[in-house]
Structure formats: structure tokens, C-alpha cells
Amino acid sequence: MTRLTAIYFSATDTTRKCVDEVAKGFDQELSKVINIADNLEVVMPDFTENDVVIIASPVYGGRLPIQVSNALQRLNGNDARAIAIVVYGNRDYDDALLELTDILSAKSFRTVGQGAFIGQHSIFPKVGTSRPDNSDILRLREFGKECRRVIETETRSYVLDSPKGKRPYKKIAGVPVHPKADESDCARCGICVVKCPVGAIPKDRPFSTNNEICISCGRCITVCSNNARHYSGIVYSGIGIIFKAAFSKRKYPFWSVATPLAESN
């Protein structure tokens, strides 16, 4: 391997943590890291068949966020090996992993591993609390080691089972709750304005949110040093009670790696 690159969308650092642990399984430093949440229009690097690229996304409503799938359309794998990862908040990942592996195949990557891992839910943090935990971390590293083992076979051809999911993918549904801040708590530092991936926080009213644009990624909550931004309201509380009751039972990671095919002479 000449380069190990990571490309992901991580608004609350959970997906980043998962990618970092998979990379540790390679026992190799990441050559380049791109967090799409920092710039949805980021220019993607050029790859060659010697590259290995970890590509990861959170799951929003059983799908990739549309901003992520749009950004990944700018990739060109050029026969690079890929590792596909989705991270979900202990509900389900539905069609998201299938969608990601379909994109990578269309963009000329050879996918050698695929996984769906659990993180703390970004909207309802009482679901999947503190995940990935120590048990998840062990599985993430094991997944990375297995992917490296497959890659070290030095073959160019792989067979990877299709992950669960259906085509056409499920319809992307909107989220009825959005974070905001109490005006009296907001320090007006502007960090949430700068860090919001979709520009949903007005510069002159940083305690408010443009709900028509907001994707409820939770990044503004994570970056607020004053702990001013949060989800609140009767609708949020009501959905939270139902969601916690339905999805608190622990889910476990899924991952699989490809079977290398012998090269024909």
C-alpha cells in the first residue's frame, strides 16, 4: 500500500472515531483525511490502484445524507481498494450500506470490506449512548486488520457479498426537529455559523436555525463551547420517549470482507 486515505462525513465526531479505529487495524498512518462536513464542495484527490481509501458516512433515516452521496459522485477510484463504512444510531442502517457500496462500484473502486457500526444517536443521545464503546472499538480494529489481510493478497479481483438493502432505496424522509439556542445563552461567537455544513445558522442571529436548510446533523451542538445549542420542545421530547423505548436494545456491528480471486495466467 502506498497511501491510506480517509474520506468521511462526521458532524459530531462519531463517524471519525470509527474511521480512526479501523485505520489502527492497518497499523499505518493515514496519508490524507477529508471530512466532507468541513466543505461539501471539497475537491477529491486522484487515486491509483495502489491506494486504499476508507469511505464512511453516518446514516440518516436509513440512507446516506444527500450531501454525502452528492460529494462522493466526484470521486474516481481508478481501481483503488475501498473500505465502505456506515455508522448508525442503534436503530437500523436500512439501505445506507448498499447505497454506499453501489456508489463505490460505479466510481471504479474495488471494495474489499464493508461494515455497519453503531454510534451514539446524534439527535437522541440516550440511544446508543457512549458508542462506539470498548467492545465496538475492538470490532472496528479487527475489521481493519481483516481488510488489510485481504489487501495483502496482492490480487486485483475480489468478490464481496452484497449488503442488506433494497433497490430502489427507501425514500429520504425529513427530520421534524432541529437544534437551536436560547438567545440568552448564546455568546454570539459565530463558531456554529462557520461550522454548519449547510449554512443553516444566520450570522446575525446565531441562536436561531433555518429549519428549511438544517439537516439536523448536530454539529452546531458539538462545536458550541457555551453549550447553548440543543434540541428542545414538546415534539422533540415526545419523539424522544417513543424512540428510546423502541430502539434502546443494543445492536451489534456487521462487517464482512471480500474473497480474493486467484489471478488467471
PDB file of C-alpha atoms in Angstrom:
ATOM      1  CA  MET A   1       0.000   0.000   0.000  1.00  0.00           C
ATOM      2  CA  THR A   2       1.337   3.411  -0.896  1.00  0.00           C
ATOM      3  CA  ARG A   3      -1.378   5.536   0.710  1.00  0.00           C
ATOM      4  CA  LEU A   4      -4.174   5.046   3.218  1.00  0.00           C
ATOM      5  CA  THR A   5      -6.752   7.811   2.833  1.00  0.00           C
ATOM      6  CA  ALA A   6      -9.919   8.518   4.820  1.00  0.00           C
ATOM      7  CA  ILE A   7     -12.934  10.320   3.380  1.00  0.00           C
ATOM      8  CA  TYR A   8     -15.969  10.720   5.592  1.00  0.00           C
ATOM      9  CA  PHE A   9     -18.750  12.976   6.800  1.00  0.00           C
ATOM     10  CA  SER A  10     -18.549  13.424  10.557  1.00  0.00           C
ATOM     11  CA  ALA A  11     -20.581  16.192  12.149  1.00  0.00           C
ATOM     12  CA  THR A  12     -20.376  15.051  15.774  1.00  0.00           C
ATOM     13  CA  ASP A  13     -17.031  13.169  15.594  1.00  0.00           C
ATOM     14  CA  THR A  14     -18.656   9.734  15.930  1.00  0.00           C
ATOM     15  CA  THR A  15     -18.001   8.616  12.357  1.00  0.00           C
ATOM     16  CA  ARG A  16     -14.458   9.998  12.629  1.00  0.00           C
ATOM     17  CA  LYS A  17     -13.839   7.873  15.735  1.00  0.00           C
ATOM     18  CA  CYS A  18     -14.960   4.764  13.884  1.00  0.00           C
ATOM     19  CA  VAL A  19     -12.688   5.508  10.923  1.00  0.00           C
ATOM     20  CA  ASP A  20      -9.729   6.154  13.218  1.00  0.00           C
ATOM     21  CA  GLU A  21     -10.162   2.749  14.853  1.00  0.00           C
ATOM     22  CA  VAL A  22     -10.399   0.931  11.523  1.00  0.00           C
ATOM     23  CA  ALA A  23      -7.215   2.715  10.410  1.00  0.00           C
ATOM     24  CA  LYS A  24      -5.449   1.469  13.555  1.00  0.00           C
ATOM     25  CA  GLY A  25      -6.118  -2.053  12.338  1.00  0.00           C
ATOM     26  CA  PHE A  26      -3.870  -1.274   9.364  1.00  0.00           C
ATOM     27  CA  ASP A  27      -1.003  -0.201  11.630  1.00  0.00           C
ATOM     28  CA  GLN A  28      -0.351   2.593   9.140  1.00  0.00           C
ATOM     29  CA  GLU A  29      -0.712   6.370   9.330  1.00  0.00           C
ATOM     30  CA  LEU A  30      -3.422   7.991   7.267  1.00  0.00           C
ATOM     31  CA  SER A  31      -1.836   9.906   4.391  1.00  0.00           C
ATOM     32  CA  LYS A  32      -4.818  12.204   3.937  1.00  0.00           C
ATOM     33  CA  VAL A  33      -8.055  12.862   5.807  1.00  0.00           C
ATOM     34  CA  ILE A  34     -11.072  14.609   4.290  1.00  0.00           C
ATOM     35  CA  ASN A  35     -14.093  15.423   6.428  1.00  0.00           C
ATOM     36  CA  ILE A  36     -16.815  16.325   3.953  1.00  0.00           C
ATOM     37  CA  ALA A  37     -18.626  18.145   6.782  1.00  0.00           C
ATOM     38  CA  ASP A  38     -15.910  20.817   6.592  1.00  0.00           C
ATOM     39  CA  ASN A  39     -16.590  21.521   2.922  1.00  0.00           C
ATOM     40  CA  LEU A  40     -19.351  19.883   0.916  1.00  0.00           C
ATOM     41  CA  GLU A  41     -17.644  21.028  -2.298  1.00  0.00           C
ATOM     42  CA  VAL A  42     -14.214  19.660  -1.391  1.00  0.00           C
ATOM     43  CA  VAL A  43     -12.002  18.650  -4.308  1.00  0.00           C
ATOM     44  CA  MET A  44     -11.406  14.926  -4.159  1.00  0.00           C
ATOM     45  CA  PRO A  45      -7.865  13.574  -4.622  1.00  0.00           C
ATOM     46  CA  ASP A  46      -6.786  11.408  -7.520  1.00  0.00           C
ATOM     47  CA  PHE A  47      -6.348   7.724  -6.725  1.00  0.00           C
ATOM     48  CA  THR A  48      -4.460   4.834  -8.275  1.00  0.00           C
ATOM     49  CA  GLU A  49      -4.798   1.079  -7.984  1.00  0.00           C
ATOM     50  CA  ASN A  50      -2.214   1.135  -5.172  1.00  0.00           C
ATOM     51  CA  ASP A  51      -4.365   3.333  -2.914  1.00  0.00           C
ATOM     52  CA  VAL A  52      -6.610   2.194  -0.095  1.00  0.00           C
ATOM     53  CA  VAL A  53      -9.486   4.530   0.785  1.00  0.00           C
ATOM     54  CA  ILE A  54     -11.700   4.291   3.865  1.00  0.00           C
ATOM     55  CA  ILE A  55     -15.017   5.932   2.971  1.00  0.00           C
ATOM     56  CA  ALA A  56     -17.545   6.433   5.757  1.00  0.00           C
ATOM     57  CA  SER A  57     -20.855   8.137   6.359  1.00  0.00           C
ATOM     58  CA  PRO A  58     -23.452   8.442   9.090  1.00  0.00           C
ATOM     59  CA  VAL A  59     -26.901   7.028   8.390  1.00  0.00           C
ATOM     60  CA  TYR A  60     -29.778   9.495   8.281  1.00  0.00           C
ATOM     61  CA  GLY A  61     -33.172   7.814   8.135  1.00  0.00           C
ATOM     62  CA  GLY A  62     -31.741   4.646   6.637  1.00  0.00           C
ATOM     63  CA  ARG A  63     -29.874   6.414   3.816  1.00  0.00           C
ATOM     64  CA  LEU A  64     -26.684   8.331   3.199  1.00  0.00           C
ATOM     65  CA  PRO A  65     -27.193  12.064   3.681  1.00  0.00           C
ATOM     66  CA  ILE A  66     -27.835  13.507   0.235  1.00  0.00           C
ATOM     67  CA  GLN A  67     -24.923  15.906   0.775  1.00  0.00           C
ATOM     68  CA  VAL A  68     -22.615  12.911   1.206  1.00  0.00           C
ATOM     69  CA  SER A  69     -23.851  10.985  -1.808  1.00  0.00           C
ATOM     70  CA  ASN A  70     -23.504  14.129  -3.939  1.00  0.00           C
ATOM     71  CA  ALA A  71     -19.922  14.680  -2.753  1.00  0.00           C
ATOM     72  CA  LEU A  72     -18.988  11.055  -3.431  1.00  0.00           C
ATOM     73  CA  GLN A  73     -20.108  11.453  -7.037  1.00  0.00           C
ATOM     74  CA  ARG A  74     -16.919  13.487  -7.545  1.00  0.00           C
ATOM     75  CA  LEU A  75     -14.730  10.500  -6.710  1.00  0.00           C
ATOM     76  CA  ASN A  76     -12.776   8.497  -9.275  1.00  0.00           C
ATOM     77  CA  GLY A  77     -11.400   5.294  -7.842  1.00  0.00           C
ATOM     78  CA  ASN A  78      -9.160   4.285 -10.765  1.00  0.00           C
ATOM     79  CA  ASP A  79      -9.154   0.721  -9.342  1.00  0.00           C
ATOM     80  CA  ALA A  80      -8.178   1.791  -5.825  1.00  0.00           C
ATOM     81  CA  ARG A  81      -9.276  -0.504  -2.987  1.00  0.00           C
ATOM     82  CA  ALA A  82     -12.098   0.846  -0.829  1.00  0.00           C
ATOM     83  CA  ILE A  83     -13.478   0.106   2.619  1.00  0.00           C
ATOM     84  CA  ALA A  84     -17.124   1.119   2.999  1.00  0.00           C
ATOM     85  CA  ILE A  85     -18.434   2.079   6.432  1.00  0.00           C
ATOM     86  CA  VAL A  86     -21.757   3.423   7.647  1.00  0.00           C
ATOM     87  CA  VAL A  87     -22.433   4.478  11.237  1.00  0.00           C
ATOM     88  CA  TYR A  88     -25.942   4.438  12.648  1.00  0.00           C
ATOM     89  CA  GLY A  89     -27.546   5.365  15.958  1.00  0.00           C
ATOM     90  CA  ASN A  90     -28.711   1.914  17.098  1.00  0.00           C
ATOM     91  CA  ARG A  91     -31.934   1.957  15.053  1.00  0.00           C
ATOM     92  CA  ASP A  92     -31.047   0.467  11.636  1.00  0.00           C
ATOM     93  CA  TYR A  93     -28.907   1.219   8.629  1.00  0.00           C
ATOM     94  CA  ASP A  94     -31.555   0.054   6.121  1.00  0.00           C
ATOM     95  CA  ASP A  95     -30.280   0.811   2.588  1.00  0.00           C
ATOM     96  CA  ALA A  96     -27.319   3.011   3.518  1.00  0.00           C
ATOM     97  CA  LEU A  97     -24.509   0.451   3.193  1.00  0.00           C
ATOM     98  CA  LEU A  98     -25.904  -0.870  -0.081  1.00  0.00           C
ATOM     99  CA  GLU A  99     -26.125   2.695  -1.359  1.00  0.00           C
ATOM    100  CA  LEU A 100     -22.511   3.384  -0.407  1.00  0.00           C
ATOM    101  CA  THR A 101     -21.130   0.213  -1.988  1.00  0.00           C
ATOM    102  CA  ASP A 102     -23.152   0.917  -5.143  1.00  0.00           C
ATOM    103  CA  ILE A 103     -21.583   4.376  -5.399  1.00  0.00           C
ATOM    104  CA  LEU A 104     -18.079   2.996  -4.912  1.00  0.00           C
ATOM    105  CA  SER A 105     -18.603   0.355  -7.571  1.00  0.00           C
ATOM    106  CA  ALA A 106     -19.894   2.981 -10.003  1.00  0.00           C
ATOM    107  CA  LYS A 107     -16.852   5.131  -9.258  1.00  0.00           C
ATOM    108  CA  SER A 108     -14.371   2.351 -10.138  1.00  0.00           C
ATOM    109  CA  PHE A 109     -13.317   1.298  -6.644  1.00  0.00           C
ATOM    110  CA  ARG A 110     -12.650  -2.309  -5.679  1.00  0.00           C
ATOM    111  CA  THR A 111     -14.434  -2.656  -2.337  1.00  0.00           C
ATOM    112  CA  VAL A 112     -12.588  -5.091  -0.077  1.00  0.00           C
ATOM    113  CA  GLY A 113     -14.593  -4.586   3.112  1.00  0.00           C
ATOM    114  CA  GLN A 114     -17.917  -3.244   4.266  1.00  0.00           C
ATOM    115  CA  GLY A 115     -19.264  -2.537   7.720  1.00  0.00           C
ATOM    116  CA  ALA A 116     -22.150  -1.003   9.627  1.00  0.00           C
ATOM    117  CA  PHE A 117     -21.180   0.177  13.096  1.00  0.00           C
ATOM    118  CA  ILE A 118     -23.095   1.804  15.922  1.00  0.00           C
ATOM    119  CA  GLY A 119     -22.566   5.268  17.355  1.00  0.00           C
ATOM    120  CA  GLN A 120     -24.410   7.389  19.858  1.00  0.00           C
ATOM    121  CA  HIS A 121     -27.524   8.768  18.197  1.00  0.00           C
ATOM    122  CA  SER A 122     -26.883  12.380  17.207  1.00  0.00           C
ATOM    123  CA  ILE A 123     -30.461  13.556  17.853  1.00  0.00           C
ATOM    124  CA  PHE A 124     -31.484  11.273  20.725  1.00  0.00           C
ATOM    125  CA  PRO A 125     -28.253  10.692  22.689  1.00  0.00           C
ATOM    126  CA  LYS A 126     -29.966   8.376  25.195  1.00  0.00           C
ATOM    127  CA  VAL A 127     -29.994   5.818  22.378  1.00  0.00           C
ATOM    128  CA  GLY A 128     -26.613   4.212  21.669  1.00  0.00           C
ATOM    129  CA  THR A 129     -25.124   6.260  24.498  1.00  0.00           C
ATOM    130  CA  SER A 130     -21.300   6.430  24.522  1.00  0.00           C
ATOM    131  CA  ARG A 131     -20.925   4.249  21.471  1.00  0.00           C
ATOM    132  CA  PRO A 132     -18.641   3.269  19.925  1.00  0.00           C
ATOM    133  CA  ASP A 133     -17.646   1.732  23.251  1.00  0.00           C
ATOM    134  CA  ASN A 134     -14.723  -0.567  24.076  1.00  0.00           C
ATOM    135  CA  SER A 135     -16.441  -3.585  22.547  1.00  0.00           C
ATOM    136  CA  ASP A 136     -17.133  -1.664  19.337  1.00  0.00           C
ATOM    137  CA  ILE A 137     -13.554  -0.433  19.188  1.00  0.00           C
ATOM    138  CA  LEU A 138     -12.231  -3.997  19.271  1.00  0.00           C
ATOM    139  CA  ARG A 139     -14.507  -4.929  16.378  1.00  0.00           C
ATOM    140  CA  LEU A 140     -13.548  -1.840  14.388  1.00  0.00           C
ATOM    141  CA  ARG A 141      -9.862  -2.663  14.741  1.00  0.00           C
ATOM    142  CA  GLU A 142     -10.476  -6.311  13.876  1.00  0.00           C
ATOM    143  CA  PHE A 143     -12.344  -5.182  10.760  1.00  0.00           C
ATOM    144  CA  GLY A 144      -9.374  -3.024   9.776  1.00  0.00           C
ATOM    145  CA  LYS A 145      -6.973  -5.938  10.271  1.00  0.00           C
ATOM    146  CA  GLU A 146      -9.121  -8.229   8.149  1.00  0.00           C
ATOM    147  CA  CYS A 147      -9.305  -5.662   5.368  1.00  0.00           C
ATOM    148  CA  ARG A 148      -5.544  -5.322   5.447  1.00  0.00           C
ATOM    149  CA  ARG A 149      -5.167  -9.102   5.287  1.00  0.00           C
ATOM    150  CA  VAL A 150      -7.330  -9.239   2.156  1.00  0.00           C
ATOM    151  CA  ILE A 151      -5.426  -6.392   0.517  1.00  0.00           C
ATOM    152  CA  GLU A 152      -2.072  -8.036   1.219  1.00  0.00           C
ATOM    153  CA  THR A 153      -3.031 -10.975  -1.012  1.00  0.00           C
ATOM    154  CA  GLU A 154      -1.973  -8.639  -3.869  1.00  0.00           C
ATOM    155  CA  THR A 155      -4.766  -9.803  -6.147  1.00  0.00           C
ATOM    156  CA  ARG A 156      -6.704  -7.370  -8.321  1.00  0.00           C
ATOM    157  CA  SER A 157     -10.046  -9.195  -8.209  1.00  0.00           C
ATOM    158  CA  TYR A 158     -12.411  -9.619  -5.265  1.00  0.00           C
ATOM    159  CA  VAL A 159     -15.875 -10.955  -4.556  1.00  0.00           C
ATOM    160  CA  LEU A 160     -17.850  -9.164  -1.843  1.00  0.00           C
ATOM    161  CA  ASP A 161     -21.352 -10.209  -0.855  1.00  0.00           C
ATOM    162  CA  SER A 162     -23.983  -7.544  -1.386  1.00  0.00           C
ATOM    163  CA  PRO A 163     -25.060  -5.973   1.924  1.00  0.00           C
ATOM    164  CA  LYS A 164     -28.666  -5.906   3.023  1.00  0.00           C
ATOM    165  CA  GLY A 165     -30.916  -3.296   1.493  1.00  0.00           C
ATOM    166  CA  LYS A 166     -33.245  -2.808  -1.436  1.00  0.00           C
ATOM    167  CA  ARG A 167     -33.166  -1.002  -4.738  1.00  0.00           C
ATOM    168  CA  PRO A 168     -34.705   1.455  -5.278  1.00  0.00           C
ATOM    169  CA  TYR A 169     -33.539   2.763  -1.924  1.00  0.00           C
ATOM    170  CA  LYS A 170     -36.050   3.923   0.646  1.00  0.00           C
ATOM    171  CA  LYS A 171     -37.274   7.479   0.311  1.00  0.00           C
ATOM    172  CA  ILE A 172     -35.340  10.073   2.291  1.00  0.00           C
ATOM    173  CA  ALA A 173     -37.621  11.494   4.962  1.00  0.00           C
ATOM    174  CA  GLY A 174     -37.172  14.879   6.580  1.00  0.00           C
ATOM    175  CA  VAL A 175     -36.445  15.353  10.281  1.00  0.00           C
ATOM    176  CA  PRO A 176     -39.112  17.282  12.217  1.00  0.00           C
ATOM    177  CA  VAL A 177     -36.739  18.546  14.922  1.00  0.00           C
ATOM    178  CA  HIS A 178     -33.834  20.992  14.672  1.00  0.00           C
ATOM    179  CA  PRO A 179     -31.352  22.389  17.209  1.00  0.00           C
ATOM    180  CA  LYS A 180     -31.370  25.981  18.351  1.00  0.00           C
ATOM    181  CA  ALA A 181     -30.098  28.051  21.274  1.00  0.00           C
ATOM    182  CA  ASP A 182     -31.748  30.184  23.896  1.00  0.00           C
ATOM    183  CA  GLU A 183     -30.858  33.749  22.943  1.00  0.00           C
ATOM    184  CA  SER A 184     -29.686  34.499  26.489  1.00  0.00           C
ATOM    185  CA  ASP A 185     -27.240  31.559  26.420  1.00  0.00           C
ATOM    186  CA  CYS A 186     -25.707  32.323  23.032  1.00  0.00           C
ATOM    187  CA  ALA A 187     -22.280  34.009  23.234  1.00  0.00           C
ATOM    188  CA  ARG A 188     -22.517  35.013  19.551  1.00  0.00           C
ATOM    189  CA  CYS A 189     -19.028  33.698  18.912  1.00  0.00           C
ATOM    190  CA  GLY A 190     -20.103  32.552  15.454  1.00  0.00           C
ATOM    191  CA  ILE A 191     -18.368  29.164  15.519  1.00  0.00           C
ATOM    192  CA  CYS A 192     -21.633  27.359  14.768  1.00  0.00           C
ATOM    193  CA  VAL A 193     -22.217  29.682  11.818  1.00  0.00           C
ATOM    194  CA  VAL A 194     -18.836  28.765  10.356  1.00  0.00           C
ATOM    195  CA  LYS A 195     -19.037  25.053  11.114  1.00  0.00           C
ATOM    196  CA  CYS A 196     -22.599  24.334   9.971  1.00  0.00           C
ATOM    197  CA  PRO A 197     -22.103  22.223   6.821  1.00  0.00           C
ATOM    198  CA  VAL A 198     -25.173  23.601   5.053  1.00  0.00           C
ATOM    199  CA  GLY A 199     -25.160  27.217   6.248  1.00  0.00           C
ATOM    200  CA  ALA A 200     -28.388  26.908   8.234  1.00  0.00           C
ATOM    201  CA  ILE A 201     -27.395  29.320  11.020  1.00  0.00           C
ATOM    202  CA  PRO A 202     -27.710  33.062  10.272  1.00  0.00           C
ATOM    203  CA  LYS A 203     -24.670  35.151  11.148  1.00  0.00           C
ATOM    204  CA  ASP A 204     -26.782  37.940  12.639  1.00  0.00           C
ATOM    205  CA  ARG A 205     -28.927  35.526  14.695  1.00  0.00           C
ATOM    206  CA  PRO A 206     -26.661  32.598  15.624  1.00  0.00           C
ATOM    207  CA  PHE A 207     -29.090  31.421  18.287  1.00  0.00           C
ATOM    208  CA  SER A 208     -31.657  30.572  15.585  1.00  0.00           C
ATOM    209  CA  THR A 209     -31.778  27.936  12.844  1.00  0.00           C
ATOM    210  CA  ASN A 210     -33.154  27.945   9.312  1.00  0.00           C
ATOM    211  CA  ASN A 211     -35.179  24.750   9.559  1.00  0.00           C
ATOM    212  CA  GLU A 212     -35.691  24.650   5.791  1.00  0.00           C
ATOM    213  CA  ILE A 213     -31.945  24.131   5.320  1.00  0.00           C
ATOM    214  CA  CYS A 214     -30.897  22.350   8.528  1.00  0.00           C
ATOM    215  CA  ILE A 215     -30.157  18.627   8.174  1.00  0.00           C
ATOM    216  CA  SER A 216     -30.150  18.025  11.961  1.00  0.00           C
ATOM    217  CA  CYS A 217     -26.589  16.717  11.895  1.00  0.00           C
ATOM    218  CA  GLY A 218     -25.874  18.079  15.392  1.00  0.00           C
ATOM    219  CA  ARG A 219     -22.586  19.705  14.514  1.00  0.00           C
ATOM    220  CA  CYS A 220     -23.606  23.050  15.966  1.00  0.00           C
ATOM    221  CA  ILE A 221     -24.234  21.347  19.318  1.00  0.00           C
ATOM    222  CA  THR A 222     -20.830  19.662  19.245  1.00  0.00           C
ATOM    223  CA  VAL A 223     -18.837  22.816  18.427  1.00  0.00           C
ATOM    224  CA  CYS A 224     -20.665  25.203  20.791  1.00  0.00           C
ATOM    225  CA  SER A 225     -18.223  25.945  23.630  1.00  0.00           C
ATOM    226  CA  ASN A 226     -21.014  27.588  25.622  1.00  0.00           C
ATOM    227  CA  ASN A 227     -23.268  24.505  25.452  1.00  0.00           C
ATOM    228  CA  ALA A 228     -26.014  26.826  24.252  1.00  0.00           C
ATOM    229  CA  ARG A 229     -27.367  24.852  21.295  1.00  0.00           C
ATOM    230  CA  HIS A 230     -29.628  21.874  21.833  1.00  0.00           C
ATOM    231  CA  TYR A 231     -32.781  20.091  20.742  1.00  0.00           C
ATOM    232  CA  SER A 232     -35.854  21.007  22.743  1.00  0.00           C
ATOM    233  CA  GLY A 233     -39.618  21.360  22.656  1.00  0.00           C
ATOM    234  CA  ILE A 234     -42.690  19.207  23.112  1.00  0.00           C
ATOM    235  CA  VAL A 235     -42.318  17.474  19.741  1.00  0.00           C
ATOM    236  CA  TYR A 236     -38.687  16.579  20.468  1.00  0.00           C
ATOM    237  CA  SER A 237     -39.489  15.269  23.941  1.00  0.00           C
ATOM    238  CA  GLY A 238     -42.411  13.203  22.670  1.00  0.00           C
ATOM    239  CA  ILE A 239     -40.481  11.638  19.801  1.00  0.00           C
ATOM    240  CA  GLY A 240     -37.548  11.023  22.142  1.00  0.00           C
ATOM    241  CA  ILE A 241     -39.637   8.965  24.553  1.00  0.00           C
ATOM    242  CA  ILE A 242     -41.000   6.808  21.746  1.00  0.00           C
ATOM    243  CA  PHE A 243     -37.607   6.473  20.043  1.00  0.00           C
ATOM    244  CA  LYS A 244     -35.817   5.452  23.241  1.00  0.00           C
ATOM    245  CA  ALA A 245     -38.457   2.833  24.044  1.00  0.00           C
ATOM    246  CA  ALA A 246     -38.262   1.360  20.543  1.00  0.00           C
ATOM    247  CA  PHE A 247     -34.509   1.389  19.883  1.00  0.00           C
ATOM    248  CA  SER A 248     -32.605   1.076  23.151  1.00  0.00           C
ATOM    249  CA  LYS A 249     -31.905  -2.652  22.793  1.00  0.00           C
ATOM    250  CA  ARG A 250     -28.237  -2.999  21.918  1.00  0.00           C
ATOM    251  CA  LYS A 251     -27.435  -3.552  18.243  1.00  0.00           C
ATOM    252  CA  TYR A 252     -24.179  -5.142  17.158  1.00  0.00           C
ATOM    253  CA  PRO A 253     -21.846  -4.256  14.288  1.00  0.00           C
ATOM    254  CA  PHE A 254     -21.992  -6.015  10.958  1.00  0.00           C
ATOM    255  CA  TRP A 255     -18.954  -6.328   8.767  1.00  0.00           C
ATOM    256  CA  SER A 256     -17.605  -8.558   6.045  1.00  0.00           C
ATOM    257  CA  VAL A 257     -14.560  -8.687   3.821  1.00  0.00           C
ATOM    258  CA  ALA A 258     -14.096  -9.740   0.229  1.00  0.00           C
ATOM    259  CA  THR A 259     -12.823 -13.055  -1.025  1.00  0.00           C
ATOM    260  CA  PRO A 260      -9.760 -12.555  -3.208  1.00  0.00           C
ATOM    261  CA  LEU A 261      -9.915 -14.327  -6.567  1.00  0.00           C
ATOM    262  CA  ALA A 262      -6.882 -16.106  -7.962  1.00  0.00           C
ATOM    263  CA  GLU A 263      -5.376 -14.344 -10.962  1.00  0.00           C
ATOM    264  CA  SER A 264      -5.581 -16.271 -14.235  1.00  0.00           C
ATOM    265  CA  ASN A 265      -2.499 -16.550 -16.400  1.00  0.00           C
TER     266      ASN A 265
END
